[in-house]
PDB file of C-alpha atoms and ligand atoms in Angstrom:
ATOM      1  CA  MET A   1     -39.650-140.345 192.694  1.00  0.00           C
ATOM      2  CA  CYS A   2     -41.849-141.039 196.479  1.00  0.00           C
ATOM      3  CA  GLY A   3     -44.445-141.576 198.021  1.00  0.00           C
ATOM      4  CA  ILE A   4     -46.366-138.868 199.882  1.00  0.00           C
ATOM      5  CA  VAL A   5     -49.881-138.839 201.621  1.00  0.00           C
ATOM      6  CA  GLY A   6     -51.945-137.208 203.902  1.00  0.00           C
ATOM      7  CA  TYR A   7     -55.171-137.586 206.253  1.00  0.00           C
ATOM      8  CA  VAL A   8     -57.423-134.978 207.565  1.00  0.00           C
ATOM      9  CA  GLY A   9     -60.702-136.483 209.435  1.00  0.00           C
ATOM     10  CA  ASP A  10     -62.293-138.286 212.689  1.00  0.00           C
ATOM     11  CA  LYS A  11     -60.431-141.223 212.223  1.00  0.00           C
ATOM     12  CA  GLN A  12     -56.843-142.311 213.834  1.00  0.00           C
ATOM     13  CA  ALA A  13     -54.735-140.722 210.685  1.00  0.00           C
ATOM     14  CA  ALA A  14     -51.684-143.252 211.570  1.00  0.00           C
ATOM     15  CA  ASN A  15     -53.947-145.898 209.898  1.00  0.00           C
ATOM     16  CA  PHE A  16     -54.712-144.481 206.871  1.00  0.00           C
ATOM     17  CA  LEU A  17     -50.980-143.134 206.535  1.00  0.00           C
ATOM     18  CA  LEU A  18     -49.479-146.323 206.911  1.00  0.00           C
ATOM     19  CA  GLU A  19     -52.300-148.024 204.727  1.00  0.00           C
ATOM     20  CA  GLY A  20     -51.441-145.524 202.019  1.00  0.00           C
ATOM     21  CA  LEU A  21     -47.724-145.436 201.898  1.00  0.00           C
ATOM     22  CA  SER A  22     -47.432-149.451 201.555  1.00  0.00           C
ATOM     23  CA  LYS A  23     -49.553-149.078 198.228  1.00  0.00           C
ATOM     24  CA  LEU A  24     -47.274-146.437 197.383  1.00  0.00           C
ATOM     25  CA  GLU A  25     -44.131-147.998 197.752  1.00  0.00           C
ATOM     26  CA  TYR A  26     -43.412-148.899 194.275  1.00  0.00           C
ATOM     27  CA  ARG A  27     -42.252-145.062 194.065  1.00  0.00           C
ATOM     28  CA  GLY A  28     -39.574-145.318 196.308  1.00  0.00           C
ATOM     29  CA  TYR A  29     -38.493-146.940 199.808  1.00  0.00           C
ATOM     30  CA  ASP A  30     -35.158-146.119 200.933  1.00  0.00           C
ATOM     31  CA  SER A  31     -36.910-144.661 204.526  1.00  0.00           C
ATOM     32  CA  ALA A  32     -40.605-143.619 205.419  1.00  0.00           C
ATOM     33  CA  GLY A  33     -41.623-141.492 207.537  1.00  0.00           C
ATOM     34  CA  ILE A  34     -44.973-140.196 209.393  1.00  0.00           C
ATOM     35  CA  ALA A  35     -46.013-137.350 211.317  1.00  0.00           C
ATOM     36  CA  VAL A  36     -49.371-136.677 213.501  1.00  0.00           C
ATOM     37  CA  TYR A  37     -51.169-134.512 215.230  1.00  0.00           C
ATOM     38  CA  ASP A  38     -52.475-135.155 218.392  1.00  0.00           C
ATOM     39  CA  GLY A  39     -54.059-132.304 219.648  1.00  0.00           C
ATOM     40  CA  ASN A  40     -51.339-130.804 221.592  1.00  0.00           C
ATOM     41  CA  HIS A  41     -48.002-131.575 219.476  1.00  0.00           C
ATOM     42  CA  ILE A  42     -46.984-132.995 215.999  1.00  0.00           C
ATOM     43  CA  ARG A  43     -45.200-136.623 216.715  1.00  0.00           C
ATOM     44  CA  VAL A  44     -43.150-137.252 214.262  1.00  0.00           C
ATOM     45  CA  GLU A  45     -41.331-140.860 213.747  1.00  0.00           C
ATOM     46  CA  LYS A  46     -38.948-142.340 210.691  1.00  0.00           C
ATOM     47  CA  SER A  47     -36.939-144.959 210.050  1.00  0.00           C
ATOM     48  CA  VAL A  48     -34.332-146.175 207.397  1.00  0.00           C
ATOM     49  CA  GLY A  49     -35.309-148.798 205.269  1.00  0.00           C
ATOM     50  CA  ARG A  50     -38.831-150.186 203.895  1.00  0.00           C
ATOM     51  CA  LEU A  51     -42.081-149.220 205.404  1.00  0.00           C
ATOM     52  CA  SER A  52     -41.867-152.319 207.796  1.00  0.00           C
ATOM     53  CA  ALA A  53     -39.306-150.635 209.143  1.00  0.00           C
ATOM     54  CA  LEU A  54     -41.217-147.975 210.709  1.00  0.00           C
ATOM     55  CA  ARG A  55     -44.299-149.941 211.076  1.00  0.00           C
ATOM     56  CA  ASP A  56     -42.272-152.150 213.694  1.00  0.00           C
ATOM     57  CA  LYS A  57     -40.872-149.419 215.212  1.00  0.00           C
ATOM     58  CA  ILE A  58     -44.224-147.790 216.326  1.00  0.00           C
ATOM     59  CA  LYS A  59     -46.617-150.826 216.278  1.00  0.00           C
ATOM     60  CA  ASP A  60     -46.452-150.462 220.240  1.00  0.00           C
ATOM     61  CA  ASP A  61     -46.852-146.926 220.503  1.00  0.00           C
ATOM     62  CA  MET A  62     -48.636-145.673 217.341  1.00  0.00           C
ATOM     63  CA  PRO A  63     -49.089-141.909 217.057  1.00  0.00           C
ATOM     64  CA  LYS A  64     -52.619-140.941 217.567  1.00  0.00           C
ATOM     65  CA  GLY A  65     -54.512-138.156 216.413  1.00  0.00           C
ATOM     66  CA  THR A  66     -56.926-137.383 213.297  1.00  0.00           C
ATOM     67  CA  MET A  67     -54.511-135.206 210.847  1.00  0.00           C
ATOM     68  CA  GLY A  68     -51.315-136.173 209.632  1.00  0.00           C
ATOM     69  CA  ILE A  69     -48.458-136.570 206.875  1.00  0.00           C
ATOM     70  CA  GLY A  70     -46.451-139.602 205.521  1.00  0.00           C
ATOM     71  CA  HIS A  71     -43.828-140.318 203.212  1.00  0.00           C
ATOM     72  CA  THR A  72     -41.617-143.150 201.708  1.00  0.00           C
ATOM     73  CA  ARG A  73     -38.360-141.517 200.439  1.00  0.00           C
ATOM     74  CA  TRP A  74     -36.293-142.246 197.248  1.00  0.00           C
ATOM     75  CA  ALA A  75     -33.673-139.829 198.258  1.00  0.00           C
ATOM     76  CA  THR A  76     -31.957-137.737 195.379  1.00  0.00           C
ATOM     77  CA  HIS A  77     -30.054-134.832 198.319  1.00  0.00           C
ATOM     78  CA  GLY A  78     -28.356-136.681 201.703  1.00  0.00           C
ATOM     79  CA  ARG A  79     -28.105-140.768 201.753  1.00  0.00           C
ATOM     80  CA  PRO A  80     -30.628-142.742 203.272  1.00  0.00           C
ATOM     81  CA  SER A  81     -30.914-142.250 207.230  1.00  0.00           C
ATOM     82  CA  ASP A  82     -33.365-141.653 209.838  1.00  0.00           C
ATOM     83  CA  ARG A  83     -32.489-137.936 209.810  1.00  0.00           C
ATOM     84  CA  ASN A  84     -33.084-137.717 205.646  1.00  0.00           C
ATOM     85  CA  ALA A  85     -36.217-139.443 206.100  1.00  0.00           C
ATOM     86  CA  HIS A  86     -39.534-137.050 206.063  1.00  0.00           C
ATOM     87  CA  PRO A  87     -41.341-135.467 207.301  1.00  0.00           C
ATOM     88  CA  HIS A  88     -39.300-132.415 207.783  1.00  0.00           C
ATOM     89  CA  THR A  89     -39.487-129.834 210.416  1.00  0.00           C
ATOM     90  CA  ASP A  90     -38.467-126.200 211.147  1.00  0.00           C
ATOM     91  CA  CYS A  91     -36.932-125.376 214.085  1.00  0.00           C
ATOM     92  CA  THR A  92     -39.906-124.911 216.767  1.00  0.00           C
ATOM     93  CA  GLY A  93     -41.437-128.492 214.992  1.00  0.00           C
ATOM     94  CA  ASP A  94     -44.432-126.315 214.659  1.00  0.00           C
ATOM     95  CA  PHE A  95     -44.365-126.687 210.468  1.00  0.00           C
ATOM     96  CA  VAL A  96     -44.010-129.972 209.040  1.00  0.00           C
ATOM     97  CA  VAL A  97     -43.685-130.905 205.033  1.00  0.00           C
ATOM     98  CA  VAL A  98     -43.075-133.938 203.214  1.00  0.00           C
ATOM     99  CA  HIS A  99     -41.941-133.306 199.217  1.00  0.00           C
ATOM    100  CA  ASN A 100     -41.340-135.372 196.169  1.00  0.00           C
ATOM    101  CA  GLY A 101     -39.187-134.301 193.840  1.00  0.00           C
ATOM    102  CA  ILE A 102     -36.218-131.574 194.034  1.00  0.00           C
ATOM    103  CA  ILE A 103     -35.794-128.173 195.385  1.00  0.00           C
ATOM    104  CA  GLU A 104     -32.771-126.970 192.862  1.00  0.00           C
ATOM    105  CA  ASN A 105     -32.129-123.587 194.866  1.00  0.00           C
ATOM    106  CA  TYR A 106     -32.031-125.320 197.817  1.00  0.00           C
ATOM    107  CA  LEU A 107     -28.407-124.172 198.855  1.00  0.00           C
ATOM    108  CA  ALA A 108     -28.611-120.692 198.300  1.00  0.00           C
ATOM    109  CA  LEU A 109     -31.886-120.710 200.707  1.00  0.00           C
ATOM    110  CA  LYS A 110     -30.073-123.151 203.292  1.00  0.00           C
ATOM    111  CA  GLU A 111     -27.122-120.530 203.174  1.00  0.00           C
ATOM    112  CA  GLU A 112     -29.319-117.738 204.014  1.00  0.00           C
ATOM    113  CA  LEU A 113     -31.488-119.676 206.376  1.00  0.00           C
ATOM    114  CA  ILE A 114     -28.520-120.202 208.314  1.00  0.00           C
ATOM    115  CA  GLU A 115     -27.075-116.962 208.507  1.00  0.00           C
ATOM    116  CA  LYS A 116     -30.519-116.038 209.895  1.00  0.00           C
ATOM    117  CA  GLY A 117     -30.107-118.868 212.679  1.00  0.00           C
ATOM    118  CA  HIS A 118     -31.899-121.789 211.677  1.00  0.00           C
ATOM    119  CA  VAL A 119     -30.386-125.253 212.001  1.00  0.00           C
ATOM    120  CA  PHE A 120     -30.356-127.747 210.085  1.00  0.00           C
ATOM    121  CA  LYS A 121     -31.058-131.513 210.830  1.00  0.00           C
ATOM    122  CA  SER A 122     -30.614-133.234 207.649  1.00  0.00           C
ATOM    123  CA  GLU A 123     -28.987-132.739 204.694  1.00  0.00           C
ATOM    124  CA  THR A 124     -31.834-132.764 202.344  1.00  0.00           C
ATOM    125  CA  ASP A 125     -33.065-130.108 199.885  1.00  0.00           C
ATOM    126  CA  THR A 126     -36.729-130.504 201.229  1.00  0.00           C
ATOM    127  CA  GLU A 127     -35.628-129.345 204.919  1.00  0.00           C
ATOM    128  CA  VAL A 128     -34.887-125.673 203.769  1.00  0.00           C
ATOM    129  CA  VAL A 129     -38.840-125.817 202.961  1.00  0.00           C
ATOM    130  CA  ALA A 130     -39.881-126.029 206.551  1.00  0.00           C
ATOM    131  CA  HIS A 131     -37.345-123.695 207.537  1.00  0.00           C
ATOM    132  CA  LEU A 132     -38.347-120.983 205.055  1.00  0.00           C
ATOM    133  CA  LEU A 133     -42.083-121.356 206.100  1.00  0.00           C
ATOM    134  CA  GLU A 134     -40.863-120.308 209.848  1.00  0.00           C
ATOM    135  CA  GLU A 135     -38.904-117.963 208.474  1.00  0.00           C
ATOM    136  CA  VAL A 136     -42.109-116.105 206.821  1.00  0.00           C
ATOM    137  CA  TYR A 137     -44.708-117.216 208.541  1.00  0.00           C
ATOM    138  CA  ASN A 138     -46.908-114.026 208.882  1.00  0.00           C
ATOM    139  CA  GLY A 139     -49.731-115.564 210.957  1.00  0.00           C
ATOM    140  CA  ASP A 140     -51.332-116.680 208.411  1.00  0.00           C
ATOM    141  CA  PHE A 141     -50.676-120.238 206.949  1.00  0.00           C
ATOM    142  CA  VAL A 142     -52.279-120.222 203.467  1.00  0.00           C
ATOM    143  CA  SER A 143     -50.487-116.898 202.570  1.00  0.00           C
ATOM    144  CA  SER A 144     -47.089-118.103 204.222  1.00  0.00           C
ATOM    145  CA  VAL A 145     -47.075-121.065 202.007  1.00  0.00           C
ATOM    146  CA  ARG A 146     -47.417-119.290 199.183  1.00  0.00           C
ATOM    147  CA  GLU A 147     -44.450-116.797 199.959  1.00  0.00           C
ATOM    148  CA  VAL A 148     -42.429-120.094 200.449  1.00  0.00           C
ATOM    149  CA  LEU A 149     -43.530-121.315 197.054  1.00  0.00           C
ATOM    150  CA  HIS A 150     -42.508-117.893 195.401  1.00  0.00           C
ATOM    151  CA  ARG A 151     -38.701-118.741 196.902  1.00  0.00           C
ATOM    152  CA  ILE A 152     -38.219-122.206 196.250  1.00  0.00           C
ATOM    153  CA  GLU A 153     -37.231-123.594 192.455  1.00  0.00           C
ATOM    154  CA  GLY A 154     -37.575-127.006 190.937  1.00  0.00           C
ATOM    155  CA  SER A 155     -39.907-129.846 190.752  1.00  0.00           C
ATOM    156  CA  TYR A 156     -42.466-131.089 193.596  1.00  0.00           C
ATOM    157  CA  SER A 157     -45.405-131.997 195.226  1.00  0.00           C
ATOM    158  CA  LEU A 158     -45.899-131.129 198.583  1.00  0.00           C
ATOM    159  CA  VAL A 159     -47.918-131.481 201.569  1.00  0.00           C
ATOM    160  CA  PHE A 160     -47.768-128.662 204.407  1.00  0.00           C
ATOM    161  CA  MET A 161     -49.045-129.536 208.270  1.00  0.00           C
ATOM    162  CA  SER A 162     -48.703-126.819 211.242  1.00  0.00           C
ATOM    163  CA  LYS A 163     -49.414-126.706 214.768  1.00  0.00           C
ATOM    164  CA  ARG A 164     -50.393-123.109 214.326  1.00  0.00           C
ATOM    165  CA  GLU A 165     -53.342-123.959 212.282  1.00  0.00           C
ATOM    166  CA  PRO A 166     -54.591-127.302 213.339  1.00  0.00           C
ATOM    167  CA  ASP A 167     -57.496-128.160 211.279  1.00  0.00           C
ATOM    168  CA  LYS A 168     -56.099-128.169 207.787  1.00  0.00           C
ATOM    169  CA  LEU A 169     -53.209-129.398 205.298  1.00  0.00           C
ATOM    170  CA  ILE A 170     -52.165-127.479 202.328  1.00  0.00           C
ATOM    171  CA  CYS A 171     -50.823-129.213 199.550  1.00  0.00           C
ATOM    172  CA  THR A 172     -49.545-128.213 195.855  1.00  0.00           C
ATOM    173  CA  LYS A 173     -47.571-129.614 192.939  1.00  0.00           C
ATOM    174  CA  GLN A 174     -45.398-128.603 189.931  1.00  0.00           C
ATOM    175  CA  ASP A 175     -44.496-131.173 187.811  1.00  0.00           C
ATOM    176  CA  ASN A 176     -44.542-134.043 190.248  1.00  0.00           C
ATOM    177  CA  PRO A 177     -48.348-135.748 190.968  1.00  0.00           C
ATOM    178  CA  LEU A 178     -50.580-135.338 193.734  1.00  0.00           C
ATOM    179  CA  VAL A 179     -54.296-136.274 193.705  1.00  0.00           C
ATOM    180  CA  ILE A 180     -56.789-135.412 196.458  1.00  0.00           C
ATOM    181  CA  GLY A 181     -59.587-138.186 197.979  1.00  0.00           C
ATOM    182  CA  ILE A 182     -62.880-136.718 198.708  1.00  0.00           C
ATOM    183  CA  GLY A 183     -64.070-138.863 201.496  1.00  0.00           C
ATOM    184  CA  GLU A 184     -67.304-137.789 203.531  1.00  0.00           C
ATOM    185  CA  GLY A 185     -65.971-135.935 206.792  1.00  0.00           C
ATOM    186  CA  GLU A 186     -62.432-136.622 206.284  1.00  0.00           C
ATOM    187  CA  ASN A 187     -60.344-136.130 203.107  1.00  0.00           C
ATOM    188  CA  PHE A 188     -56.742-137.598 201.568  1.00  0.00           C
ATOM    189  CA  ILE A 189     -54.111-136.719 199.938  1.00  0.00           C
ATOM    190  CA  ALA A 190     -51.840-138.878 198.007  1.00  0.00           C
ATOM    191  CA  SER A 191     -49.131-139.444 195.180  1.00  0.00           C
ATOM    192  CA  ASP A 192     -51.123-141.398 193.312  1.00  0.00           C
ATOM    193  CA  ILE A 193     -54.537-143.041 193.374  1.00  0.00           C
ATOM    194  CA  PRO A 194     -53.688-146.697 194.363  1.00  0.00           C
ATOM    195  CA  ALA A 195     -53.077-145.005 197.899  1.00  0.00           C
ATOM    196  CA  ILE A 196     -56.569-143.727 198.488  1.00  0.00           C
ATOM    197  CA  ILE A 197     -58.907-146.222 196.149  1.00  0.00           C
ATOM    198  CA  SER A 198     -59.711-148.463 199.240  1.00  0.00           C
ATOM    199  CA  ARG A 199     -61.001-145.037 201.050  1.00  0.00           C
ATOM    200  CA  THR A 200     -62.956-143.241 198.069  1.00  0.00           C
ATOM    201  CA  ARG A 201     -63.224-143.405 194.408  1.00  0.00           C
ATOM    202  CA  ARG A 202     -64.038-139.503 194.289  1.00  0.00           C
ATOM    203  CA  THR A 203     -60.846-137.836 193.203  1.00  0.00           C
ATOM    204  CA  TYR A 204     -59.454-134.078 192.428  1.00  0.00           C
ATOM    205  CA  ILE A 205     -55.979-134.167 190.351  1.00  0.00           C
ATOM    206  CA  LEU A 206     -54.285-131.682 190.772  1.00  0.00           C
ATOM    207  CA  ASN A 207     -52.816-129.364 188.305  1.00  0.00           C
ATOM    208  CA  ASP A 208     -49.097-127.838 188.323  1.00  0.00           C
ATOM    209  CA  GLY A 209     -49.439-124.489 190.102  1.00  0.00           C
ATOM    210  CA  GLU A 210     -52.618-125.493 192.125  1.00  0.00           C
ATOM    211  CA  LEU A 211     -52.844-124.924 195.677  1.00  0.00           C
ATOM    212  CA  ALA A 212     -55.453-126.980 197.947  1.00  0.00           C
ATOM    213  CA  VAL A 213     -56.593-126.418 201.293  1.00  0.00           C
ATOM    214  CA  VAL A 214     -57.218-129.524 203.083  1.00  0.00           C
ATOM    215  CA  THR A 215     -60.101-129.628 206.178  1.00  0.00           C
ATOM    216  CA  LYS A 216     -61.889-132.401 207.028  1.00  0.00           C
ATOM    217  CA  ASP A 217     -65.148-131.190 205.625  1.00  0.00           C
ATOM    218  CA  ALA A 218     -63.552-128.858 202.716  1.00  0.00           C
ATOM    219  CA  ILE A 219     -61.273-128.658 199.717  1.00  0.00           C
ATOM    220  CA  LYS A 220     -60.602-125.844 198.603  1.00  0.00           C
ATOM    221  CA  ILE A 221     -58.385-125.210 195.264  1.00  0.00           C
ATOM    222  CA  THR A 222     -57.139-121.963 194.036  1.00  0.00           C
ATOM    223  CA  ASN A 223     -54.417-121.316 191.189  1.00  0.00           C
ATOM    224  CA  ARG A 224     -50.678-119.664 191.230  1.00  0.00           C
ATOM    225  CA  ARG A 225     -52.684-116.333 191.663  1.00  0.00           C
ATOM    226  CA  GLY A 226     -54.666-117.270 194.076  1.00  0.00           C
ATOM    227  CA  GLU A 227     -58.159-117.330 192.793  1.00  0.00           C
ATOM    228  CA  PRO A 228     -60.189-120.163 193.344  1.00  0.00           C
ATOM    229  CA  VAL A 229     -60.736-123.154 190.399  1.00  0.00           C
ATOM    230  CA  THR A 230     -63.394-124.958 189.957  1.00  0.00           C
ATOM    231  CA  LYS A 231     -62.507-128.647 189.568  1.00  0.00           C
ATOM    232  CA  LYS A 232     -64.248-131.405 188.057  1.00  0.00           C
ATOM    233  CA  VAL A 233     -64.421-134.744 190.073  1.00  0.00           C
ATOM    234  CA  PHE A 234     -62.728-137.328 188.876  1.00  0.00           C
ATOM    235  CA  GLU A 235     -64.416-140.825 189.498  1.00  0.00           C
ATOM    236  CA  VAL A 236     -62.065-143.735 189.354  1.00  0.00           C
ATOM    237  CA  ASN A 237     -63.899-146.612 188.151  1.00  0.00           C
ATOM    238  CA  TRP A 238     -60.912-148.934 188.050  1.00  0.00           C
ATOM    239  CA  ASN A 239     -60.365-151.818 190.513  1.00  0.00           C
ATOM    240  CA  ALA A 240     -57.428-151.459 193.141  1.00  0.00           C
ATOM    241  CA  GLU A 241     -55.032-153.777 190.421  1.00  0.00           C
ATOM    242  CA  ALA A 242     -55.710-151.350 187.495  1.00  0.00           C
ATOM    243  CA  ALA A 243     -55.608-148.089 189.766  1.00  0.00           C
ATOM    244  CA  GLU A 244     -52.071-149.623 190.792  1.00  0.00           C
ATOM    245  CA  LYS A 245     -51.410-150.199 186.867  1.00  0.00           C
ATOM    246  CA  GLY A 246     -52.339-146.280 186.355  1.00  0.00           C
ATOM    247  CA  GLY A 247     -54.756-146.787 183.534  1.00  0.00           C
ATOM    248  CA  TYR A 248     -52.773-148.986 181.531  1.00  0.00           C
ATOM    249  CA  GLU A 249     -53.176-152.860 181.013  1.00  0.00           C
ATOM    250  CA  HIS A 250     -50.018-154.156 182.551  1.00  0.00           C
ATOM    251  CA  PHE A 251     -47.705-153.190 184.789  1.00  0.00           C
ATOM    252  CA  MET A 252     -45.271-153.490 181.799  1.00  0.00           C
ATOM    253  CA  LEU A 253     -46.962-150.879 179.608  1.00  0.00           C
ATOM    254  CA  LYS A 254     -46.823-148.766 182.323  1.00  0.00           C
ATOM    255  CA  GLU A 255     -43.006-148.760 182.595  1.00  0.00           C
ATOM    256  CA  ILE A 256     -42.445-148.256 179.127  1.00  0.00           C
ATOM    257  CA  ASN A 257     -44.325-145.127 179.101  1.00  0.00           C
ATOM    258  CA  GLU A 258     -42.962-143.753 182.287  1.00  0.00           C
ATOM    259  CA  GLN A 259     -39.784-144.020 180.721  1.00  0.00           C
ATOM    260  CA  PRO A 260     -39.695-140.879 178.621  1.00  0.00           C
ATOM    261  CA  LYS A 261     -40.279-139.106 182.797  1.00  0.00           C
ATOM    262  CA  ALA A 262     -38.069-141.423 184.139  1.00  0.00           C
ATOM    263  CA  VAL A 263     -34.869-140.646 182.100  1.00  0.00           C
ATOM    264  CA  ARG A 264     -35.567-136.741 182.022  1.00  0.00           C
ATOM    265  CA  ASP A 265     -35.943-137.086 186.116  1.00  0.00           C
ATOM    266  CA  THR A 266     -32.720-138.765 186.336  1.00  0.00           C
ATOM    267  CA  MET A 267     -31.145-136.306 183.954  1.00  0.00           C
ATOM    268  CA  SER A 268     -32.810-133.176 185.120  1.00  0.00           C
ATOM    269  CA  GLN A 269     -29.814-132.117 187.779  1.00  0.00           C
ATOM    270  CA  ARG A 270     -27.096-132.760 185.672  1.00  0.00           C
ATOM    271  CA  ILE A 271     -28.537-130.245 182.660  1.00  0.00           C
ATOM    272  CA  ALA A 272     -27.359-126.476 183.342  1.00  0.00           C
ATOM    273  CA  LYS A 273     -30.301-124.206 183.238  1.00  0.00           C
ATOM    274  CA  ASP A 274     -29.494-122.582 179.893  1.00  0.00           C
ATOM    275  CA  GLY A 275     -29.145-126.307 178.364  1.00  0.00           C
ATOM    276  CA  LYS A 276     -26.235-125.713 176.824  1.00  0.00           C
ATOM    277  CA  SER A 277     -23.980-127.904 179.495  1.00  0.00           C
ATOM    278  CA  ILE A 278     -23.625-130.796 181.652  1.00  0.00           C
ATOM    279  CA  VAL A 279     -23.324-129.998 185.834  1.00  0.00           C
ATOM    280  CA  MET A 280     -20.754-132.703 187.415  1.00  0.00           C
ATOM    281  CA  ASN A 281     -19.713-130.044 189.813  1.00  0.00           C
ATOM    282  CA  GLU A 282     -18.662-132.824 192.833  1.00  0.00           C
ATOM    283  CA  LEU A 283     -16.894-134.554 190.660  1.00  0.00           C
ATOM    284  CA  LYS A 284     -14.248-131.836 189.892  1.00  0.00           C
ATOM    285  CA  TRP A 285     -12.418-132.924 186.415  1.00  0.00           C
ATOM    286  CA  ASP A 286     -10.678-130.883 184.461  1.00  0.00           C
ATOM    287  CA  ALA A 287      -9.944-131.426 180.964  1.00  0.00           C
ATOM    288  CA  ASP A 288      -6.711-133.003 181.242  1.00  0.00           C
ATOM    289  CA  TYR A 289      -8.197-135.571 183.171  1.00  0.00           C
ATOM    290  CA  LEU A 290     -11.402-135.738 181.191  1.00  0.00           C
ATOM    291  CA  ASN A 291      -8.741-136.225 178.059  1.00  0.00           C
ATOM    292  CA  SER A 292      -6.922-139.213 179.801  1.00  0.00           C
ATOM    293  CA  PHE A 293     -10.340-141.169 179.168  1.00  0.00           C
ATOM    294  CA  ASN A 294     -10.339-143.513 175.932  1.00  0.00           C
ATOM    295  CA  LYS A 295     -13.359-145.550 176.821  1.00  0.00           C
ATOM    296  CA  ILE A 296     -16.634-145.163 179.006  1.00  0.00           C
ATOM    297  CA  TYR A 297     -18.708-148.138 179.772  1.00  0.00           C
TER     298      TYR A 297
HETATM  299  N1  LIG B   1     -34.964-134.717 197.562  1.00  0.00           N
HETATM  300  C1  LIG B   1     -35.868-134.795 198.550  1.00  0.00           C
HETATM  301  C2  LIG B   1     -34.953-135.979 199.345  1.00  0.00           C
HETATM  302  O1  LIG B   1     -34.063-136.276 198.716  1.00  0.00           O
HETATM  303  C3  LIG B   1     -37.128-135.567 198.049  1.00  0.00           C
HETATM  304  C4  LIG B   1     -36.758-137.078 197.066  1.00  0.00           C
HETATM  305  C5  LIG B   1     -38.282-137.955 196.730  1.00  0.00           C
HETATM  306  O2  LIG B   1     -38.803-137.573 196.057  1.00  0.00           O
HETATM  307  O3  LIG B   1     -38.291-138.871 197.333  1.00  0.00           O
HETATM  308  O4  LIG B   1     -35.199-136.005 200.209  1.00  0.00           O
END
């Protein structure tokens, strides 16, 4: 799990990004980062450790700009480190992405992209998404992101930002959560409602395969085929504390109900696609070695 946020509007993005991430730290907190577009460049700041480490790092020189994305990480691929923290960028720094989930075919994509000359800076699965976007970019941000989505496999919530079309964020999801907060002259993206509830109570809850193009004045949602989707606004009428409990009466109830997903997320990487065998490639254990065990704790 991890937390992702996005902002596009008239106000300073970094303020919302840090505030929103602080409400999502329960989703993962081995490192954190933000990327803000300042009108010319995208500045990326990240730090291993809790969100407070990132706050300390930038407190005297906050990234300025009115559009940005942010992430608190819970590592699946690549140890917690500054380099592996999100957001991740392509070779040019023009494309930035934050990701919650796992890109299952990242190794094959990474090899292909390295062959084409892309230089990777992290050990994460996520970084392939940024380089792939650079590779397939056809002059149109939205259709290029769609092309990326055709190529990647796995579970994800993703938010993309690009210097080439600096008025919009693009977000999409598959098996992981994503909500859009509807503001006035500003819009918000987050993994979960607590991150946005202090700014707006009007939200769209994205479904799998939906893609949203979010500008400061509009939110356009389409399905996998690119057809417009008309969504109902979900009005959050819980208070902030209840929102953090995700609609459950108690945190314990929430955690109990989230157990199937937690177990599924933990196990899914270790079960082969056909469901018939267990994947533990890096252990390189053979049958003799396995037979030598007589107990498992
Ligand atoms: N798989 C990605 C990583 O390890 C994202 C993990 C997350 O959801 O925080 O960086």
